[in-house]
Coordinates of C-alpha atoms in Angstrom, one line a residue:
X1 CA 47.9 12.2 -0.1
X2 CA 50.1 14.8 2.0
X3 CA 49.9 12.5 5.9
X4 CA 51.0 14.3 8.6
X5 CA 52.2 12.1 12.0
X6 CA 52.9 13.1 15.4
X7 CA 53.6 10.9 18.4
X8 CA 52.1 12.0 21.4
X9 CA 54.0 10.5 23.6
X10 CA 57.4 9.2 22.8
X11 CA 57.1 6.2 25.6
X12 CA 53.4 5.6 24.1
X13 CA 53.9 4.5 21.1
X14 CA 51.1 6.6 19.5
X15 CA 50.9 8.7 16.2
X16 CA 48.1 10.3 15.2
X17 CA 47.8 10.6 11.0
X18 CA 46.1 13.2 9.9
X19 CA 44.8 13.2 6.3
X20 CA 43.3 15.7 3.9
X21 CA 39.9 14.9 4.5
X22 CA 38.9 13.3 7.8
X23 CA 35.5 13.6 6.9
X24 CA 35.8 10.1 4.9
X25 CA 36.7 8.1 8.0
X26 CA 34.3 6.5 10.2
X27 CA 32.4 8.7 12.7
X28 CA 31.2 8.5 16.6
X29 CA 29.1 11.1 18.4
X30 CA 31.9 13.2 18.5
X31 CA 31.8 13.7 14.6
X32 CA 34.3 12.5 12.2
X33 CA 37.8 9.5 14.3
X34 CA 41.3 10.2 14.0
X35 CA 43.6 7.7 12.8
X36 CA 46.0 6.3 15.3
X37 CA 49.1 4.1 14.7
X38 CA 50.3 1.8 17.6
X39 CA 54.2 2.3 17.1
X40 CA 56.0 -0.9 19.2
X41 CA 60.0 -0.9 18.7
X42 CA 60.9 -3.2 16.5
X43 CA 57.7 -3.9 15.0
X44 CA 55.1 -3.1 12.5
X45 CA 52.7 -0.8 13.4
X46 CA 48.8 -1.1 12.8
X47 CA 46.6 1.7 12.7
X48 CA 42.9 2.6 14.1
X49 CA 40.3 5.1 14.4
X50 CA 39.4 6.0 18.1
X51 CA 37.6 9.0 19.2
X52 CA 38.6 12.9 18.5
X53 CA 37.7 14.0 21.6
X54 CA 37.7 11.8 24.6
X55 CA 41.0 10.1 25.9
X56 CA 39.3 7.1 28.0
X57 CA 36.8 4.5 26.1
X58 CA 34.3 4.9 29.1
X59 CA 33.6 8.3 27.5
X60 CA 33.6 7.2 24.1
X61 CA 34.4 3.4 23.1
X62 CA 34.7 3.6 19.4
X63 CA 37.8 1.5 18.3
X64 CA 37.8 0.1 14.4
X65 CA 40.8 -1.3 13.1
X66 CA 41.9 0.7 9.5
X67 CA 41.6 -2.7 7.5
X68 CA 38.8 -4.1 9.4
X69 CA 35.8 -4.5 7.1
X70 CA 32.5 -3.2 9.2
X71 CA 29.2 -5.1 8.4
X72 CA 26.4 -3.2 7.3
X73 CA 24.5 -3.8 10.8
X74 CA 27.0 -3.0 12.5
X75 CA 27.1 0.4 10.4
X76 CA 23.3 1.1 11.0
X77 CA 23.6 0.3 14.8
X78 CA 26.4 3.1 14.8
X79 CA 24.6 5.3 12.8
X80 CA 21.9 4.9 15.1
X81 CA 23.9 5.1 18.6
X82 CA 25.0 8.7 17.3
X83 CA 21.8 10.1 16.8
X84 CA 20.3 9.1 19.8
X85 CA 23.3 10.7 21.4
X86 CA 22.5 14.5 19.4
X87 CA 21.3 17.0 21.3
X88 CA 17.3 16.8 22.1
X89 CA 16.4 20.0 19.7
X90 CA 17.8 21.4 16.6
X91 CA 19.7 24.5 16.8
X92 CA 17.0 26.4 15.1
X93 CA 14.8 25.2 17.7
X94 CA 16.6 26.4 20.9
X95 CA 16.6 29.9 18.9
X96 CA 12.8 29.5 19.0
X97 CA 12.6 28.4 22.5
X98 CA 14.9 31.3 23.7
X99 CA 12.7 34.2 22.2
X100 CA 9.4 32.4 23.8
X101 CA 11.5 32.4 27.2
X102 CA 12.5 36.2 27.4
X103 CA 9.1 37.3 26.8
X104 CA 8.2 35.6 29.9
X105 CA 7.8 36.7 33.0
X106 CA 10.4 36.5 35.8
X107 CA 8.6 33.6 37.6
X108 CA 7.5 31.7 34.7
X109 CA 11.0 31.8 33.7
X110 CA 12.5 28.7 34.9
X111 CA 15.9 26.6 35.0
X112 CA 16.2 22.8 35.4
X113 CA 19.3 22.3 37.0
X114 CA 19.3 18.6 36.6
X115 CA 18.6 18.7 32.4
X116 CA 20.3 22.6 32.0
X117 CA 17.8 23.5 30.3
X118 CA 16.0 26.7 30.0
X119 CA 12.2 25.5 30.7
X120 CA 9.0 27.0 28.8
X121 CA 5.6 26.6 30.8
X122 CA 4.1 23.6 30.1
X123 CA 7.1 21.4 30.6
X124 CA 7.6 23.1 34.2
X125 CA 5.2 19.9 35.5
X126 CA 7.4 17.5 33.7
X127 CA 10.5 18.8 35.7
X128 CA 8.6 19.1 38.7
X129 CA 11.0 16.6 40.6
X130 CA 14.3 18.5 39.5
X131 CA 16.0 20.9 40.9
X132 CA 15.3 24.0 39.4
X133 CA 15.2 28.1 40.0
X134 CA 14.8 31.4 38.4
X135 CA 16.6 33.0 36.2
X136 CA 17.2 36.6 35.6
X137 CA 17.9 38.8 32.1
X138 CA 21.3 39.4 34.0
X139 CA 22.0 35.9 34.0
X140 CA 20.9 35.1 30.7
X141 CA 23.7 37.2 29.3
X142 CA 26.5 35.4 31.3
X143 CA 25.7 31.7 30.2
X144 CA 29.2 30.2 31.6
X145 CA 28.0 31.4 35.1
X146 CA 24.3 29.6 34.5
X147 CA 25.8 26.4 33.6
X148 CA 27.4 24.2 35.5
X149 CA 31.4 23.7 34.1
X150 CA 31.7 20.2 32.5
X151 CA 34.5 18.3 34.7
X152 CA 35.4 15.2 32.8
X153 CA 39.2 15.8 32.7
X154 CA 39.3 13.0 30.4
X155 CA 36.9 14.1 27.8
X156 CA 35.3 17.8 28.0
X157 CA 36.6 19.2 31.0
X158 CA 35.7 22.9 30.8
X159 CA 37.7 25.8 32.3
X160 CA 36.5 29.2 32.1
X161 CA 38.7 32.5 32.0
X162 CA 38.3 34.6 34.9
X163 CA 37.1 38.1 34.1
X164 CA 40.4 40.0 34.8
X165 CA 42.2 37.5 31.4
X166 CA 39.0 37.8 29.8
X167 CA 39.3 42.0 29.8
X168 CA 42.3 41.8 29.1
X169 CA 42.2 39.6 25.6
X170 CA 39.5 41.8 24.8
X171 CA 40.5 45.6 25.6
X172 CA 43.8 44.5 24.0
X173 CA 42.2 43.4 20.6
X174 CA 39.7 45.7 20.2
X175 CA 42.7 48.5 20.8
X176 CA 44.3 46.7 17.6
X177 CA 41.4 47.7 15.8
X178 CA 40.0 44.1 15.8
X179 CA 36.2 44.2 15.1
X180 CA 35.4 40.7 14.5
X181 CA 36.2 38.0 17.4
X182 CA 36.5 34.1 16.3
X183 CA 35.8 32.4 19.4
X184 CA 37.0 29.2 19.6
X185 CA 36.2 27.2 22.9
X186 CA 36.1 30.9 24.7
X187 CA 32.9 30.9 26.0
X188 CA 33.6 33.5 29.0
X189 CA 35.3 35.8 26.0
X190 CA 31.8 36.2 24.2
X191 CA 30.4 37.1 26.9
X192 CA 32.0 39.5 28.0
X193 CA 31.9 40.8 24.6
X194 CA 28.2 41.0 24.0
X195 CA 28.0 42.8 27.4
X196 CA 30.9 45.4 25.8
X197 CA 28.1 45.7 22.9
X198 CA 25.7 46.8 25.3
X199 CA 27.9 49.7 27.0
X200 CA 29.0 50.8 23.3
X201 CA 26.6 50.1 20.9
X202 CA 27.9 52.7 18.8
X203 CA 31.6 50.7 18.1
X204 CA 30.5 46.9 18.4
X205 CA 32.6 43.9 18.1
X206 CA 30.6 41.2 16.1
X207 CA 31.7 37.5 17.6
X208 CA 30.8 33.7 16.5
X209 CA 31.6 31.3 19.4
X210 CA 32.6 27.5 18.1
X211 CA 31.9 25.3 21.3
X212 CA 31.7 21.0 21.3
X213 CA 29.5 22.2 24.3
X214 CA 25.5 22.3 22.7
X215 CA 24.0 24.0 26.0
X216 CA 25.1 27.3 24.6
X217 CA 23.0 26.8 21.6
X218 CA 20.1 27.6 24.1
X219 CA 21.2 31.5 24.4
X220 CA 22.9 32.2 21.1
X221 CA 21.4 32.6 17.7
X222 CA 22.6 30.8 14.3
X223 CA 24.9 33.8 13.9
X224 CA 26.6 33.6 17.4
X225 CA 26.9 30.2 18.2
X226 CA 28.2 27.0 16.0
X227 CA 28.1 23.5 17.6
X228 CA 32.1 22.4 16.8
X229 CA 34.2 19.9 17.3
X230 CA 37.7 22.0 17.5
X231 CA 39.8 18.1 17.0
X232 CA 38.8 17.7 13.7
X233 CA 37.2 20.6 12.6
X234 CA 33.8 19.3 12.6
X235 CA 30.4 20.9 12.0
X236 CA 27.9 19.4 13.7
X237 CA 25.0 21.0 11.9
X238 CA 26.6 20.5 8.1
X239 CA 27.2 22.5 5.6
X240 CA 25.0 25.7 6.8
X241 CA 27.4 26.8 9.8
X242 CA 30.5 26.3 7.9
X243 CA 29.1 28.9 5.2
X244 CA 28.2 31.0 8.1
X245 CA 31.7 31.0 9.4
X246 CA 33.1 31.6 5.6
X247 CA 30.7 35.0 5.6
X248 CA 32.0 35.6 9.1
X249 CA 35.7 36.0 8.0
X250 CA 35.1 38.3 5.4
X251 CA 36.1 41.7 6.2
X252 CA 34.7 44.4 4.9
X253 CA 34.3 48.1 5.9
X254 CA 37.5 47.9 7.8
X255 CA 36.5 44.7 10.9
X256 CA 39.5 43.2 10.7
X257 CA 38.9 39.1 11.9
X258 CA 41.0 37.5 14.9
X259 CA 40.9 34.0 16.0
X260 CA 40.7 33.2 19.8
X261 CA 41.0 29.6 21.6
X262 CA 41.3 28.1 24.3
X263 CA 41.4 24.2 23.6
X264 CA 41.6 21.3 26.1
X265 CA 45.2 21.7 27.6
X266 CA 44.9 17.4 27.1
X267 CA 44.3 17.8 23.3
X268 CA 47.2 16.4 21.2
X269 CA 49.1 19.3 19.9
X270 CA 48.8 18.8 15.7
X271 CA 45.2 17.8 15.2
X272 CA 44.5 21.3 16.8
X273 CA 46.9 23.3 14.9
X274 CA 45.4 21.6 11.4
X275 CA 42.0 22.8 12.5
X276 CA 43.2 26.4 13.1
X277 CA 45.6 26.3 9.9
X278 CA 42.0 25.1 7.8
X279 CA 40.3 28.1 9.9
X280 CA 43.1 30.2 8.5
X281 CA 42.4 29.1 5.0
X282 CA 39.1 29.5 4.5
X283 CA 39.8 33.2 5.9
X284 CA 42.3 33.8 3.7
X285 CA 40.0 32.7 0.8
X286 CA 37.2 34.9 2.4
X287 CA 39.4 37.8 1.4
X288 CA 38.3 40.3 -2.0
X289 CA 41.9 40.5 -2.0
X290 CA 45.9 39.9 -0.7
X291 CA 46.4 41.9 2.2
X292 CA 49.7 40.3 2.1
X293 CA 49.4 38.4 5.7
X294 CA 49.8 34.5 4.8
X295 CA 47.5 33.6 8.1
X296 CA 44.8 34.8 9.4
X297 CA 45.9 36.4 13.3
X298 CA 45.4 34.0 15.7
X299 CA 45.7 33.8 20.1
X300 CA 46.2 29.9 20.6
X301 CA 45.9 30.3 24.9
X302 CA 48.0 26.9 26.1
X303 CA 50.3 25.5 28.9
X304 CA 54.1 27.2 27.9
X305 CA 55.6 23.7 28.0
X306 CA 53.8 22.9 24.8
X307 CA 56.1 25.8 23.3
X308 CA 58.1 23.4 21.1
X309 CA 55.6 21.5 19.5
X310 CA 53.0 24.2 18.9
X311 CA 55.9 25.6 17.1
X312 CA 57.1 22.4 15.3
X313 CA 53.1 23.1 14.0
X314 CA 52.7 27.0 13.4
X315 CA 56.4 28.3 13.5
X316 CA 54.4 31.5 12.7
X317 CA 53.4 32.2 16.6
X318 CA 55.3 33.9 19.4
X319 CA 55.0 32.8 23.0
X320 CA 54.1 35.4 25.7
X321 CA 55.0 35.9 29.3
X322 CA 51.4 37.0 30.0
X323 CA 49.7 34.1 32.3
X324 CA 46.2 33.4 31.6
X325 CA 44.2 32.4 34.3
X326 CA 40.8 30.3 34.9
X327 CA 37.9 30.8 37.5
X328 CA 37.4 27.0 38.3
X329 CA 40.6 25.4 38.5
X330 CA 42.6 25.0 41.2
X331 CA 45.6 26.1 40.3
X332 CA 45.7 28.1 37.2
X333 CA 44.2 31.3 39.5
X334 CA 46.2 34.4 39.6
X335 CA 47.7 36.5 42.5
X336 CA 47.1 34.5 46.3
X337 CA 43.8 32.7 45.7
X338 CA 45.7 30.6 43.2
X339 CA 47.9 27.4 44.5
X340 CA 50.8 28.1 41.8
X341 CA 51.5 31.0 39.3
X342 CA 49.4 29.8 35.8
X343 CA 51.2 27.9 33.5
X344 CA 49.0 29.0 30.8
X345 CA 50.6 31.5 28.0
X346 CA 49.1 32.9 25.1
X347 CA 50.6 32.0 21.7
X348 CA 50.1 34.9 18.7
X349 CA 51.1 35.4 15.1
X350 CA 50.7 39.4 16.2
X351 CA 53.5 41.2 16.8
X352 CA 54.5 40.7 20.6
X353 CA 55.2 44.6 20.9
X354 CA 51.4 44.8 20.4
X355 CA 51.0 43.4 23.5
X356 CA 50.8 46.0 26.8
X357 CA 51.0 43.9 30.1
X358 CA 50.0 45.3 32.8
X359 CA 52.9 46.4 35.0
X360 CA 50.7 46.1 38.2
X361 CA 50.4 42.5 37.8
X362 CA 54.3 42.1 37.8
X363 CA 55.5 42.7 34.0
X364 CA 57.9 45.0 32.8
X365 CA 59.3 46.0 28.9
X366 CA 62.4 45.0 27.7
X367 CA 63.4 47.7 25.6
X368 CA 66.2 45.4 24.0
X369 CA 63.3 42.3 23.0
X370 CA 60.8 45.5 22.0
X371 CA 58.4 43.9 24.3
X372 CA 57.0 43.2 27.5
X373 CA 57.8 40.3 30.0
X374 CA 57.4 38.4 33.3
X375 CA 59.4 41.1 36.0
X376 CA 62.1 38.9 36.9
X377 CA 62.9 37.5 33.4
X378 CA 65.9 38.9 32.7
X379 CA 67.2 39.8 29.9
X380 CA 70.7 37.7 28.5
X381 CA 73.0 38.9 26.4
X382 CA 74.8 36.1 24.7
X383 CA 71.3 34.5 23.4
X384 CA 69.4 37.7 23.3
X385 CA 66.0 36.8 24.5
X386 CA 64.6 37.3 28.3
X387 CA 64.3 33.1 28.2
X388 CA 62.8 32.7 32.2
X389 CA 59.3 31.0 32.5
X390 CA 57.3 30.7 35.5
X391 CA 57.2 27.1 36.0
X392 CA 54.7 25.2 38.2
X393 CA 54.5 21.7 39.8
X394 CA 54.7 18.4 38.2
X395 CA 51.8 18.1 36.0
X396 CA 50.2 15.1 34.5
X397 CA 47.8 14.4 31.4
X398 CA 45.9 12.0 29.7
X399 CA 46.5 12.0 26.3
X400 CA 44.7 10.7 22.8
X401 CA 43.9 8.2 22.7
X402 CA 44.2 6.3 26.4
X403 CA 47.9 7.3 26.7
X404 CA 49.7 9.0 29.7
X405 CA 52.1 12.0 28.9
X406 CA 53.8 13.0 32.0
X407 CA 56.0 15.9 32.1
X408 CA 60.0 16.2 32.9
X409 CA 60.1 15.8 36.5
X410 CA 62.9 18.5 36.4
X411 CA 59.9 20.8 36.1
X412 CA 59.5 22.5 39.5
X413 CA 58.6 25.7 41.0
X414 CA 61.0 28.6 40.1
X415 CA 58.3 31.8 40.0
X416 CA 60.2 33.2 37.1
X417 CA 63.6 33.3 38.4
X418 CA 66.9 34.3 36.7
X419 CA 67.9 31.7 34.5
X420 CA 71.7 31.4 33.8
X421 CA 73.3 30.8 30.0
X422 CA 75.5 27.5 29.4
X423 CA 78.1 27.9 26.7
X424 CA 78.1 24.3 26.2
X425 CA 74.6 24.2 25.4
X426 CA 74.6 27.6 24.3
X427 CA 71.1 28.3 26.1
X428 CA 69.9 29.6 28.9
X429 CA 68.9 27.0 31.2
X430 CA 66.8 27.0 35.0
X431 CA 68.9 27.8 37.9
X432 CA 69.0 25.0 39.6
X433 CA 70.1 23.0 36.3
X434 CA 74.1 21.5 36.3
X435 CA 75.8 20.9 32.8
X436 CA 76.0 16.8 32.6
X437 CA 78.8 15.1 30.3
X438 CA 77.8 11.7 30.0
X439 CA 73.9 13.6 28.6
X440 CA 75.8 16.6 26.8
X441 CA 73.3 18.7 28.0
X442 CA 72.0 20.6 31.2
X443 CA 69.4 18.6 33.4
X444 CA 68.8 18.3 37.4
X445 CA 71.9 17.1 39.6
X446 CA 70.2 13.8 40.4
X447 CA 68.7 13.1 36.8
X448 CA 68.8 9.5 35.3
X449 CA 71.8 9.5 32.4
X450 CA 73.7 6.5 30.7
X451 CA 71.6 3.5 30.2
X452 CA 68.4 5.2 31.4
X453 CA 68.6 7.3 28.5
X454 CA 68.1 4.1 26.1
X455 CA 64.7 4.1 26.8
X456 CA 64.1 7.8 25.3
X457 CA 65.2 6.2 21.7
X458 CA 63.0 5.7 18.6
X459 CA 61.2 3.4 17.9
X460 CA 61.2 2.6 14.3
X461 CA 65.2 1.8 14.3
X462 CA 66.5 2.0 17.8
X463 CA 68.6 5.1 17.6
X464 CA 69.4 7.1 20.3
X465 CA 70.3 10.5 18.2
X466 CA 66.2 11.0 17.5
X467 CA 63.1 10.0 18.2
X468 CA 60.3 8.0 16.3
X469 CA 58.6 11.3 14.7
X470 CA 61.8 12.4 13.4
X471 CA 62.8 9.5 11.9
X472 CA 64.2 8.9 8.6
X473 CA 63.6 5.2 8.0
X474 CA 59.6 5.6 9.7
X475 CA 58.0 5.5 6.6
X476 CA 59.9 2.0 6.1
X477 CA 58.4 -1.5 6.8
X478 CA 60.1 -2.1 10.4
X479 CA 62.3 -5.2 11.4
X480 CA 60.5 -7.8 13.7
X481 CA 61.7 -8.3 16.4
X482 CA 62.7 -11.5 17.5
X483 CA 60.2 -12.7 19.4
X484 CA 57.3 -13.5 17.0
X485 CA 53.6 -12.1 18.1
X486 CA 50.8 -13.9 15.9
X487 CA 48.2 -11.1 15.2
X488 CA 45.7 -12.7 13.2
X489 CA 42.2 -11.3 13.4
X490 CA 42.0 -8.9 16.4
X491 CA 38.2 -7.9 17.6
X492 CA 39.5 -6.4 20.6
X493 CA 41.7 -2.6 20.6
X494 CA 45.5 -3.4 21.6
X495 CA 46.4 -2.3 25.1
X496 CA 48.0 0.6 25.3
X497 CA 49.2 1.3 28.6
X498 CA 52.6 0.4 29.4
X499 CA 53.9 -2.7 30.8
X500 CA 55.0 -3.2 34.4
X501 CA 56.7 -6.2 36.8
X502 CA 54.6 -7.7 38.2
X503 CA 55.3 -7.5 41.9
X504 CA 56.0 -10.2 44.5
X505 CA 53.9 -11.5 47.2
X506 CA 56.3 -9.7 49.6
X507 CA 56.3 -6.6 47.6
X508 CA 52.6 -6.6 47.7
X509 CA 52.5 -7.3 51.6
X510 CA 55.1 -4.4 52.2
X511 CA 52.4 -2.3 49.8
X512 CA 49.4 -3.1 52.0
X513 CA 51.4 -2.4 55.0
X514 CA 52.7 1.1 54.1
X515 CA 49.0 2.1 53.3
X516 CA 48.1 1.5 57.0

């Protein structure tokens, strides 16, 4: 069996091992765990399953050891936990409900806020002591904006595309002749595309939206809307949806298929892209016959400083300067509503010339590149790329499972500003960036070098030229170190959040006075 690692965190500790099928493996409500290895230098690792889809145990406290044998109650009482977790109807039955509630009128047709659940008459009395209101056949067709946005950060926070990125995704693929829209975590994007249907019924764009959030299964029929966990490419629903999406891909009579997501920007980066390389497969195997494009064409929408490993996944995709922005987050808002410029790029296997940004919104072609970019990135000579991004403040995330990734703190605000080209590194690097001899490589004046470094190393063998993931001896048994840990028969998950001194009574006393 082919296992793929990848460390989420290099000062974690923490690979993730995917396998060919993780359908085998235990499952939580979330459908089917991942498989985690706890990486400590100098030591042998152990592995575990933990959850897919939320990063803190309050969300979701599956933890199972690889070699721990599970008792058959125990199994049953798992079995039995998920279940009661499922949604409260089928599918099938929300389809039901949904016809039933538009052939209502407007004041039987009702909305409990509390449950968000579209209400049918005789359960109006039940929900009597909810908040609840009317809803109108406008509003039924913009779901997102009926809902209210999930804001766990750590588990399904939910940000939704303002209009002015969601018309543009859209106008820009259906111009690429495009007639079939894959919809994966976009819920704002098939929208906006049913309500295109509506205004051109003579040149419509079929879509299929794969959400982990149910709700939507309330206003979207079998053959619009798949309950999907995006992680590990699980159906919820079996076998029916995932023969649904196979007839989806097909193209036939000239509606060419494109793939569209917009995962969790807390997601780790290779579990995703192994869901969207299957996605690609089973399109490709949808296919009468080779159109000669290995993958299917795909828009991956994440933060730009993901660039390198998205790459390191699908070396297929091209990075954009266009910045996608979101209605309910506080930053990620475009033009002088937003705090910062977005962060958030879109990532294609099409050809970046396809792409016309708007020059109104500050983006300009570069006629040498053959495609369009951020105003101010300009264009270098001696690496021939325009390399500026817009960078935004220090950013932090919670990563799979119960890790913290925090990035570079050299990341600051720059708005797209000139970079400048180092012949020693022979890239361009951000202005404000000096060339360091001691680190052979560019970095902020005042960065930690020398011995600081040592901490970056691997962990498998100690080495300061890689880290753990590109290690050659991390598919070897690991040396001890020397002081011996007894781990015997562990019921309890191992902690995973880095060690700290503990701090004086003084220290503490200067704490407390300092908050005051």
């Amino acid at each position: 069996m082919d296992n793929k690692t990848e460390n989420d965190d290099d000062n974690a500790g923490i690979d993730v091992i995917l396998t060919d099928d993780v359908e085998k493996g235990p499952h939580c409500v979330h459908g089917p765990t991942l498989l985690f290895e706890k990486v400590c230098r100098g030591e042998k690792g152990r592995r575990f399953y933990a959850c897919s889809a939320c990063r803190d145990r309050k969300d979701c406290n599956f933890f199972q050891w690889e070699d721990e044998k599970v008792s058959e109650a125990r199994r049953l009482a798992r079995e039995a936990e998920n279940r009661s977790k499922r949604p409260s109807f089928s599918h099938l039955e929300y389809c039901t409900r949904f016809r039933t509630f538009v052939s209502l009128s407007l004041e039987e047709k009702r909305f409990c806020q509390d449950c968000e659940l579209l209400l049918l008459p005789g359960e109006h009395e039940d929900h009597s002591s909810h908040a609840s209101r009317t809803v109108t056949t406008a509003e039924l067709r913009r779901p997102s904006m009926l809902l209210r946005p999930l804001d766990n950060k750590k588990s399904n926070a939910q940000f939704l595309f303002t209009d002015r990125s969601s018309h543009f995704l859209l106008e820009t693929l259906a111009a690429l002749g495009y007639r079939k829209l894959l919809c994966v975590g976009t819920p704002r994007l098939q929208e906006l595309i049913k309500l295109r249907n509506l205004e051109h019924p003579s040149d419509p764009i079929r879509s299929l939206l794969l959400d982990m959030d149910f709700r939507y299964a309330q206003f979207y029929s079998q053959e619009e809307f798949s309950h999907y966990n995006m992680f590990n490419h699980h159906f919820f629903d079996g076998q029916a949806p995932r023969a649904l999406l196979q007839t989806f891909l097909t193209e036939s009579g000239g509606g060419k298929a494109v793939m569209v997501a917009d995962p969790p920007f807390g997601g780790l980066v290779k579990p995703l892209a192994n869901s969207f390389s299957l996605i690609s497969r089973m399109w490709r195997k949808a296919q009468n016959s080779d159109n000669g494009i290995p993958d299917m064409p795909m828009i991956w929408i994440f933060p730009y400083f993901f660039e390198p490993r998205i790459l390191e996944c699908l070396p297929c995709l091209t990075m954009l300067d266009y910045q996608v922005d979101y209605d309910n987050h506080p930053l990620y808002k475009h033009g002088k509503t937003g705090r910062k410029r977005s962060p958030v790029r879109i990532f294609t296997n099409i050809s970046p010339t396809d792409f016309v940004l708007p020059e109104e919104e500050g983006y300009r072609f570069c006629s040498v590149c053959q495609r369009f970019v951020w105003l101010l990135n300009k264009h270098c000579d001696q690496c021939n790329i325009c390399p500026s991004k817009v960078e935004v403040h220090r950013l932090k995330f919670r990563f799979l499972p119960h890790t913290t990734f925090t990035l570079d703190p050299s990341l600051s605000v720059q708005d797209g500003r000139e970079w400048k080209h180092c012949s020693a590194c022979r890239k361009c690097v951000k202005p404000s960036w000096r060339h360091c001899r001691a680190c052979g490589r560019c970095a902020l004046p005042d960065h930690p070098c020398g011995a600081a470094e040592g901490r970056r190393g691997c962990f498998s063998c100690g080495s300061l030229e890689h880290k753990h993931r590109a290690c050659p001896h991390k598919d070897s048994p690991r040396l001890r170190s020397d002081t011996k840990r007894s781990v015997g028969n562990i019921s309890r998950p191992p902690s995973l959040k880095p060690q700290t001194k503990a701090k004086s009574g003084a220290a503490h006393t200067v704490q407390k006075r300092k908050k005051r």
